[in-house]
PDB file of C-alpha atoms in Angstrom:
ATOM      1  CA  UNK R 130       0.000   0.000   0.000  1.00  0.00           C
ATOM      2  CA  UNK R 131       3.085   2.490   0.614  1.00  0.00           C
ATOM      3  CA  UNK R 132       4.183   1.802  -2.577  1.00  0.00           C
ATOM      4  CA  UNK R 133       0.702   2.467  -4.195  1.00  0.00           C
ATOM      5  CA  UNK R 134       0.766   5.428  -2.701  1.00  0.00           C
ATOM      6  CA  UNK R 135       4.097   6.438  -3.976  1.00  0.00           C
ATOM      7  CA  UNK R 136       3.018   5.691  -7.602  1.00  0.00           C
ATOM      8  CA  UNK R 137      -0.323   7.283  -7.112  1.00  0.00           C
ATOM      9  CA  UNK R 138       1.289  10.714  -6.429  1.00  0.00           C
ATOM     10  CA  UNK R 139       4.232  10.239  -9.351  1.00  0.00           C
ATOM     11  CA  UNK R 140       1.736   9.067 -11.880  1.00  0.00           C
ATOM     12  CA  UNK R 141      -0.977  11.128 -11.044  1.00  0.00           C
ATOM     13  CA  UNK R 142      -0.312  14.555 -12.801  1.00  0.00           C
ATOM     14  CA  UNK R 143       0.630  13.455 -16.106  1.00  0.00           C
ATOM     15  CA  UNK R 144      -2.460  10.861 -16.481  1.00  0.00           C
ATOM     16  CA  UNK R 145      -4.500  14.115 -15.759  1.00  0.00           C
ATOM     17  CA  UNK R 146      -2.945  15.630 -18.467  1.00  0.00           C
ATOM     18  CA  UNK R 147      -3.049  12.241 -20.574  1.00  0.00           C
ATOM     19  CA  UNK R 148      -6.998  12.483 -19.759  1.00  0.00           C
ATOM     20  CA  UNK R 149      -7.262  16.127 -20.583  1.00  0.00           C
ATOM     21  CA  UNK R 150      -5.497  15.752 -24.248  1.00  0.00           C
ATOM     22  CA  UNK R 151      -7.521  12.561 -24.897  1.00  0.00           C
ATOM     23  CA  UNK R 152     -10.956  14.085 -24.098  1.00  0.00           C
ATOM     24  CA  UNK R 153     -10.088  17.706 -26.024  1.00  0.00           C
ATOM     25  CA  UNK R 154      -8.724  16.045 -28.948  1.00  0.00           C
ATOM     26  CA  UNK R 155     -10.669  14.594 -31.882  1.00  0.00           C
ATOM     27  CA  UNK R 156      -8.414  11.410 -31.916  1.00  0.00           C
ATOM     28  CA  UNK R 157     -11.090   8.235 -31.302  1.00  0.00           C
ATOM     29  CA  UNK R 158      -9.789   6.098 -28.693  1.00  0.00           C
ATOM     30  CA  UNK R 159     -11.006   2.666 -27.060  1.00  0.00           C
ATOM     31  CA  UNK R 160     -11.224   2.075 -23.175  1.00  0.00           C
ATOM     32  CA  UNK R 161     -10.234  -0.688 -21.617  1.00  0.00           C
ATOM     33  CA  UNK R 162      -9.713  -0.930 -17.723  1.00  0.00           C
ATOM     34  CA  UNK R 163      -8.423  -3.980 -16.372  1.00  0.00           C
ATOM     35  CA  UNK R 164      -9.026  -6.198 -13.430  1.00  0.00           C
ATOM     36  CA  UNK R 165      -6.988  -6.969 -10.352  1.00  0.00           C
ATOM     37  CA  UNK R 166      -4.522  -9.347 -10.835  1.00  0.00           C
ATOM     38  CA  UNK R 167      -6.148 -12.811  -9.507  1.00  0.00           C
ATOM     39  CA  UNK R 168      -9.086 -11.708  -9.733  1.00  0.00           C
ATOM     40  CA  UNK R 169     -12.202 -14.371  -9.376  1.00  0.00           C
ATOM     41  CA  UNK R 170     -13.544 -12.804 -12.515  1.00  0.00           C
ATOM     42  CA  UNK R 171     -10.710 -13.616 -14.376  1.00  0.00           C
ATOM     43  CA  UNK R 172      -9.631 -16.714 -12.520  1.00  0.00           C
ATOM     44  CA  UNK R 173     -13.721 -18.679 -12.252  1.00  0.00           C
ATOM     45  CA  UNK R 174     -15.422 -16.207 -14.718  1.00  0.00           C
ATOM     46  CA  UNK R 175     -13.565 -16.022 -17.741  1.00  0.00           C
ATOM     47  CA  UNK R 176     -11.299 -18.246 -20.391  1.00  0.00           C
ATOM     48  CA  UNK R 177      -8.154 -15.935 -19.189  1.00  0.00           C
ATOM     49  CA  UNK R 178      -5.571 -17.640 -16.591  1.00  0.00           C
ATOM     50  CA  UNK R 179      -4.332 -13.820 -15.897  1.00  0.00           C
ATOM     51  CA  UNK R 180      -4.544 -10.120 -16.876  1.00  0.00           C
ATOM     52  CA  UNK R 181      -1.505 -10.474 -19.421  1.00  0.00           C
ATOM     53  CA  UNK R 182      -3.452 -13.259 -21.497  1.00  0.00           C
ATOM     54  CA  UNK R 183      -6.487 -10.823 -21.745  1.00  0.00           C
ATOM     55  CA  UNK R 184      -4.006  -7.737 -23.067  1.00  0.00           C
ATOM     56  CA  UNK R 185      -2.421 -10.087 -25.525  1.00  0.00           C
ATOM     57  CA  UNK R 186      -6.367 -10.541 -26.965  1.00  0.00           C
ATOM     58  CA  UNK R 187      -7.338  -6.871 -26.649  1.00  0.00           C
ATOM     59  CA  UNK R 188      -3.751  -5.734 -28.097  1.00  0.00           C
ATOM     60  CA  UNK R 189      -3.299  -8.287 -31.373  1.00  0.00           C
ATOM     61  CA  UNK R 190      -7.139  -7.814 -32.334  1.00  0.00           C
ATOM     62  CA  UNK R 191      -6.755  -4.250 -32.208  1.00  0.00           C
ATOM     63  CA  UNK R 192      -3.410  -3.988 -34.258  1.00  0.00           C
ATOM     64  CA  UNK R 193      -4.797  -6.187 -36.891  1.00  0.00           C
ATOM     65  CA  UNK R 194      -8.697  -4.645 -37.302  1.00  0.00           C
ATOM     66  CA  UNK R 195      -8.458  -1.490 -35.090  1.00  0.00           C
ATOM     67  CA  UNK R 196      -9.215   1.845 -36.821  1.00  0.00           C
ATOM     68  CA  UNK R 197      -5.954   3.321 -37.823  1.00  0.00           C
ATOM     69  CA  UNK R 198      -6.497   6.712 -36.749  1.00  0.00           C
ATOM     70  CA  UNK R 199      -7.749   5.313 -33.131  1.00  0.00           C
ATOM     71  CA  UNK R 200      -6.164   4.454 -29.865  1.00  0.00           C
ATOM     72  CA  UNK R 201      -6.485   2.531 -27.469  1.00  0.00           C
ATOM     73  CA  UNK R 202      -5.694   2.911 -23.729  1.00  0.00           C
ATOM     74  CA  UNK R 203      -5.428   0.701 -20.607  1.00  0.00           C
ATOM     75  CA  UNK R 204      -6.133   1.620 -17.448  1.00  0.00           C
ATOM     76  CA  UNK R 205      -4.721  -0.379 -14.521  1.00  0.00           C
ATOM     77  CA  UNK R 206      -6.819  -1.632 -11.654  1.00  0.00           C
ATOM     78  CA  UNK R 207      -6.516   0.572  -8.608  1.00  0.00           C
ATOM     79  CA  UNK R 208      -5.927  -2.399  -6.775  1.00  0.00           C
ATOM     80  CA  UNK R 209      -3.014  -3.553  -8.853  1.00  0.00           C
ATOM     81  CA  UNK R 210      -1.352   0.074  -8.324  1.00  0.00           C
ATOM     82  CA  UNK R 211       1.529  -1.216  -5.876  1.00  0.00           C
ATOM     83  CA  UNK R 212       2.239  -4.279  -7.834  1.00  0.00           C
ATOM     84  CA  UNK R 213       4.418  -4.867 -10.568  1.00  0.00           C
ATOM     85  CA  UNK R 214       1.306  -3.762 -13.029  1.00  0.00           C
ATOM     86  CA  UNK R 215       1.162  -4.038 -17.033  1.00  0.00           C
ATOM     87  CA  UNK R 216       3.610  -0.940 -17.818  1.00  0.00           C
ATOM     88  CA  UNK R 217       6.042  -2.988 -19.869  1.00  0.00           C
ATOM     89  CA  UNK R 218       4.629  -5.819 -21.317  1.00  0.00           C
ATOM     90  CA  UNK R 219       2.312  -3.439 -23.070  1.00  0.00           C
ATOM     91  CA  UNK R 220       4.421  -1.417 -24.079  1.00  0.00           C
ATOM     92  CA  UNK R 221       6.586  -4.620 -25.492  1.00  0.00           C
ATOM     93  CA  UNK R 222       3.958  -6.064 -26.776  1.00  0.00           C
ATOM     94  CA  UNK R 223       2.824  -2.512 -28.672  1.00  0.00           C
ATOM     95  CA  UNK R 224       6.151  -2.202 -30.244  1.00  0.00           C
ATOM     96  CA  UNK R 225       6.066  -5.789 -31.637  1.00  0.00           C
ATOM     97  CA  UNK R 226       2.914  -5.495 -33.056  1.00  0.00           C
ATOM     98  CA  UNK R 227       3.457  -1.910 -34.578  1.00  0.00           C
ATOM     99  CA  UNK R 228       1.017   0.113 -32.545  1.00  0.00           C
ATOM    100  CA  UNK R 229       3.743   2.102 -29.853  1.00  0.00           C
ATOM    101  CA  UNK R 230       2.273   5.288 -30.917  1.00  0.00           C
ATOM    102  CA  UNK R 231      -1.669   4.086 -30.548  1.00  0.00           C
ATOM    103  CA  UNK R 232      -1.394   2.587 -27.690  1.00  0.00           C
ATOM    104  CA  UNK R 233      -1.360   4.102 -24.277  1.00  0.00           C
ATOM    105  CA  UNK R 234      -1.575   3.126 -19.914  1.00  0.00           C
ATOM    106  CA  UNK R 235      -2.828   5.268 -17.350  1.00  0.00           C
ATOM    107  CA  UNK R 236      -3.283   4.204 -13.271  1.00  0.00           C
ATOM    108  CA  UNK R 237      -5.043   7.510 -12.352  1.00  0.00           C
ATOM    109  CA  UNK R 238      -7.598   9.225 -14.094  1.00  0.00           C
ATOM    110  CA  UNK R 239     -11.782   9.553 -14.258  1.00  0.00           C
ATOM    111  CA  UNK R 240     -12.682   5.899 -15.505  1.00  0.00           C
ATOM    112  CA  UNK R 241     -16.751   6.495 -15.869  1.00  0.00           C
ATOM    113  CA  UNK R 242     -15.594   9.822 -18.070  1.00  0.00           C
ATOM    114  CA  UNK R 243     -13.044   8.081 -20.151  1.00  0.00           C
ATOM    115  CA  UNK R 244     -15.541   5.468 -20.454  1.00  0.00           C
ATOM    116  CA  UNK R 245     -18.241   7.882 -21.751  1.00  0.00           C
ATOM    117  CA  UNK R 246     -16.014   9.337 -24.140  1.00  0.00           C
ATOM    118  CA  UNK R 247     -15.004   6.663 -25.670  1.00  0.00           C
ATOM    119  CA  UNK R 248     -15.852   4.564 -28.851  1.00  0.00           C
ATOM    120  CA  UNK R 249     -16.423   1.657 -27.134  1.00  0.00           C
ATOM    121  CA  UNK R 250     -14.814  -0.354 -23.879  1.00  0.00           C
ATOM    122  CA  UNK R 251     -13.539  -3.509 -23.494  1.00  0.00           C
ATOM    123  CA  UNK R 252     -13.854  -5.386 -20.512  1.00  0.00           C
ATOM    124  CA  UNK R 253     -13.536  -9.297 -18.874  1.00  0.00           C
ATOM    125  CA  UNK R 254     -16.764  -8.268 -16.282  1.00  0.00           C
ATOM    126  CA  UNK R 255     -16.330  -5.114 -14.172  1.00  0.00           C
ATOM    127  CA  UNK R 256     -18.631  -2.637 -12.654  1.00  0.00           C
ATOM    128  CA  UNK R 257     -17.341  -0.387 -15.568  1.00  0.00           C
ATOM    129  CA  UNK R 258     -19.548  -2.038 -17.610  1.00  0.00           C
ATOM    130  CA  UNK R 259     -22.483  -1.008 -15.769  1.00  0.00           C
ATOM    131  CA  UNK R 260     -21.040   2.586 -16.070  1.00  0.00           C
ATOM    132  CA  UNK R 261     -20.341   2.658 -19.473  1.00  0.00           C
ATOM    133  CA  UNK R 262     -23.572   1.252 -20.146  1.00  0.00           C
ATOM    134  CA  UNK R 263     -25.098   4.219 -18.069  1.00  0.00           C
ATOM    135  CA  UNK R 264     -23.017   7.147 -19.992  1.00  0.00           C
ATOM    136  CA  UNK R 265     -24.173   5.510 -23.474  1.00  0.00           C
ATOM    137  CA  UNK R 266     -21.074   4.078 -24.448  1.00  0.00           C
ATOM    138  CA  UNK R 267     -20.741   0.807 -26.993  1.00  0.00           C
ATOM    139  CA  UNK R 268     -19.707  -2.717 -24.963  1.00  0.00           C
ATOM    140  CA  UNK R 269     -18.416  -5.329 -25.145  1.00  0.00           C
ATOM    141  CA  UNK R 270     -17.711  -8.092 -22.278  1.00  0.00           C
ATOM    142  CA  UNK R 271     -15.312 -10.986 -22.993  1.00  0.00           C
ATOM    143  CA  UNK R 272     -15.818 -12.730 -19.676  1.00  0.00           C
ATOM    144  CA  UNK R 273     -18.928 -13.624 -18.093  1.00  0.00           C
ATOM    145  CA  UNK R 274     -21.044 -10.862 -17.319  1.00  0.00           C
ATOM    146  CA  UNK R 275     -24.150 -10.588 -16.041  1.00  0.00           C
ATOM    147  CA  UNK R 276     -24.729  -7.384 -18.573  1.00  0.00           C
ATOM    148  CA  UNK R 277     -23.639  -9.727 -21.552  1.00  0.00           C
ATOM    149  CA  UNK R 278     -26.587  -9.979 -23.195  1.00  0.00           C
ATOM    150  CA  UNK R 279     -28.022  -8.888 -26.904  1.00  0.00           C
ATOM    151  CA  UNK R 280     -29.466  -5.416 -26.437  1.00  0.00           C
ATOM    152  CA  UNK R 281     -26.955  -4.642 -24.062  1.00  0.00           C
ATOM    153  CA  UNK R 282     -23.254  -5.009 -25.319  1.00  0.00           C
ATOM    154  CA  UNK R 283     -21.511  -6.339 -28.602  1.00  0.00           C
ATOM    155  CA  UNK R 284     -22.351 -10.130 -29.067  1.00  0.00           C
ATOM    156  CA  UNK R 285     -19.742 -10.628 -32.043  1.00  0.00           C
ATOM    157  CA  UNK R 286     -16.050 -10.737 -32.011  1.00  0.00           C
ATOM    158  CA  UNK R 287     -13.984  -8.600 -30.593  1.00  0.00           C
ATOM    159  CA  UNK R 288     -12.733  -8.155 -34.131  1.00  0.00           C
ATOM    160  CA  UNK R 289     -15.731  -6.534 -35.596  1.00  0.00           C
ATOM    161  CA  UNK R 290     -16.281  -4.525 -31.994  1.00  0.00           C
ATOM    162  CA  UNK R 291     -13.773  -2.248 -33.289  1.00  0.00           C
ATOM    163  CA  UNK R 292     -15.659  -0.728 -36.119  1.00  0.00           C
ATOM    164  CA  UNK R 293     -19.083  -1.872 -35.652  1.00  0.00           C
ATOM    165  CA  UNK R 294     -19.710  -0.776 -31.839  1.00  0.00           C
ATOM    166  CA  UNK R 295     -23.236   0.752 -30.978  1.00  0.00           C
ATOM    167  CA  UNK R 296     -24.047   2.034 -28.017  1.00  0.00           C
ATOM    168  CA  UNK R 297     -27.216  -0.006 -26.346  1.00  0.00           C
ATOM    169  CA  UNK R 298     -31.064   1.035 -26.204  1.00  0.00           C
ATOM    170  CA  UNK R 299     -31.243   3.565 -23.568  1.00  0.00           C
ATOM    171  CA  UNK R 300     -34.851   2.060 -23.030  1.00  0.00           C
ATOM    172  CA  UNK R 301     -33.181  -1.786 -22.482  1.00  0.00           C
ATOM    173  CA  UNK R 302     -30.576  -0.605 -20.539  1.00  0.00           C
ATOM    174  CA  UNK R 303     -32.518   1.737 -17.985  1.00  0.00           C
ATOM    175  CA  UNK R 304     -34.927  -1.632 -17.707  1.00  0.00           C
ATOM    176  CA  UNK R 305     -32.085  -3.830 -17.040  1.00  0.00           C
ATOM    177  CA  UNK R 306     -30.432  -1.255 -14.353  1.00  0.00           C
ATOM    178  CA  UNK R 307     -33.596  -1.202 -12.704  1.00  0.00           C
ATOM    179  CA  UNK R 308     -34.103  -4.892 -12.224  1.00  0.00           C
ATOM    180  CA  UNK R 309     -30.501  -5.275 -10.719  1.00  0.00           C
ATOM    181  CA  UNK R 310     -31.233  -1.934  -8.090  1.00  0.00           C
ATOM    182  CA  UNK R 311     -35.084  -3.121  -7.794  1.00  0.00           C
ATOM    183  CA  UNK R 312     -33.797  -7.086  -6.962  1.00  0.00           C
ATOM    184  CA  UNK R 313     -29.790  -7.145  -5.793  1.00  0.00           C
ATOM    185  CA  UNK R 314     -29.032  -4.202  -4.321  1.00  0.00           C
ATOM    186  CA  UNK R 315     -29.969  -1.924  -0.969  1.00  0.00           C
ATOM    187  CA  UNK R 316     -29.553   2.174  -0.648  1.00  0.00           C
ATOM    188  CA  UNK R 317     -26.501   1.963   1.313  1.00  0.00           C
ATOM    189  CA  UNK R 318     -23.014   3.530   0.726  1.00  0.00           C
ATOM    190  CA  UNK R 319     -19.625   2.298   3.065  1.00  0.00           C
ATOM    191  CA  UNK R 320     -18.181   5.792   1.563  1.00  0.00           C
ATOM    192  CA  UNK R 321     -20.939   8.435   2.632  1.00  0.00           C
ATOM    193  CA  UNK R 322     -21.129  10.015   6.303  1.00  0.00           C
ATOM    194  CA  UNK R 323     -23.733   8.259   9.195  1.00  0.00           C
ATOM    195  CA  UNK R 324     -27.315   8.990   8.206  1.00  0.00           C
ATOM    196  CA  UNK R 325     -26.329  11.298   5.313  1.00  0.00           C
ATOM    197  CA  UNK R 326     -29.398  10.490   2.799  1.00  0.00           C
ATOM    198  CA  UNK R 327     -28.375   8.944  -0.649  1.00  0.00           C
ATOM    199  CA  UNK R 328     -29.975   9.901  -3.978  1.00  0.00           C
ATOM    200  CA  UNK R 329     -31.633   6.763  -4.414  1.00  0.00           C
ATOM    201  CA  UNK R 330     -33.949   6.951  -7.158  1.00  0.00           C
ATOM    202  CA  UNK R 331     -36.039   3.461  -8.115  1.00  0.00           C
ATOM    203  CA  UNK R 332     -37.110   2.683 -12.137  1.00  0.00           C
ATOM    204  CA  UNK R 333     -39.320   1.158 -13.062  1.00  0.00           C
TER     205      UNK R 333
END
């Protein structure tokens, strides 16, 4: 955790710059934030033994169908901040396949905004999902999530996600988010002060 807050602090300013020149420039760019290391949702929930398996995927697929004048950028699970993270076997990986220049890693930086603003994310199953399906942004879930469903995220290949990702039916996805608050979930916060009232809103 010391060290995690070490790189927090070092990294910090220039992935608010990185965010800042991504979200004010016309350059398209794909999202895709990545789960903690070990993770069950990797490890149970998906056909990926670890993270670097799952960036191989995302990385070839994108080099070889990927919109040239796009880019795409990683985020690293808070979580994974103190550990030895992704940092250079992307950036390996990138150079091999010919995409240094498109290709880009942040640890800090707004995830549900650079999810909005993207073209489409790319995730194993993460609660990003839910917020980029929120914010209106195109899906696509290569583990098994509960949102991976047609109507809700891209149900081909990650191949074809690239340039053929829609965002879902507002309609289908505010009916979905309801049933998941309306049957799963409680208004309760671990973050907010003692009887401070939440904004808790049901849909029907």
């Amino acid at each position: 955790w010391v060290w995690s807050g070490i790189k927090k602090y070092w990294y910090q300013p220039g992935d608010k710059r990185m965010q800042a020149h991504l979200l004010a420039s016309s350059t398209p760019y794909f999202f895709v934030p990545l789960q903690h290391d070990g993770d069950a949702q990797i490890t149970h929930h998906s056909t990926y033994n670890e993270n670097t398996d799952f960036i191989f995927q995302v990385l070839r697929s994108f080099a070889d169908h990927g919109p040239a004048d796009s880019k795409l950028v990683f985020k690293q699970h808070p979580h994974s901040r103190g550990g030895p993270g992704h940092r250079q076997f992307i950036a390996s990986l990138a150079q091999e396949l010919g995409v240094v220049t498109r290709v880009l890693l942040m640890l800090e930086g707004d995830t549900p905004v650079l999810a909005q603003h993207s073209q489409g994310v790319v995730v194993i199953n993460s609660t990003v999902g839910i917020q980029a399906l929120q914010r209106g942004a195109p899906l696509i879930a290569m583990g098994e999530a509960l949102y991976r469903q047609p109507g809700l995220t891209h149900m081909d290949h990650l191949d074809q996600f690239w340039h053929h990702a829609r965002p879902a039916d507002p309609n289908v996805v505010r009916r979905f988010l309801a049933q998941i608050k309306n049957l799963t979930q409680v208004p309760v916060s671990l973050y907010d002060w003692r009887h401070e009232p939440l904004n808790w809103r049901v849909h029907r």
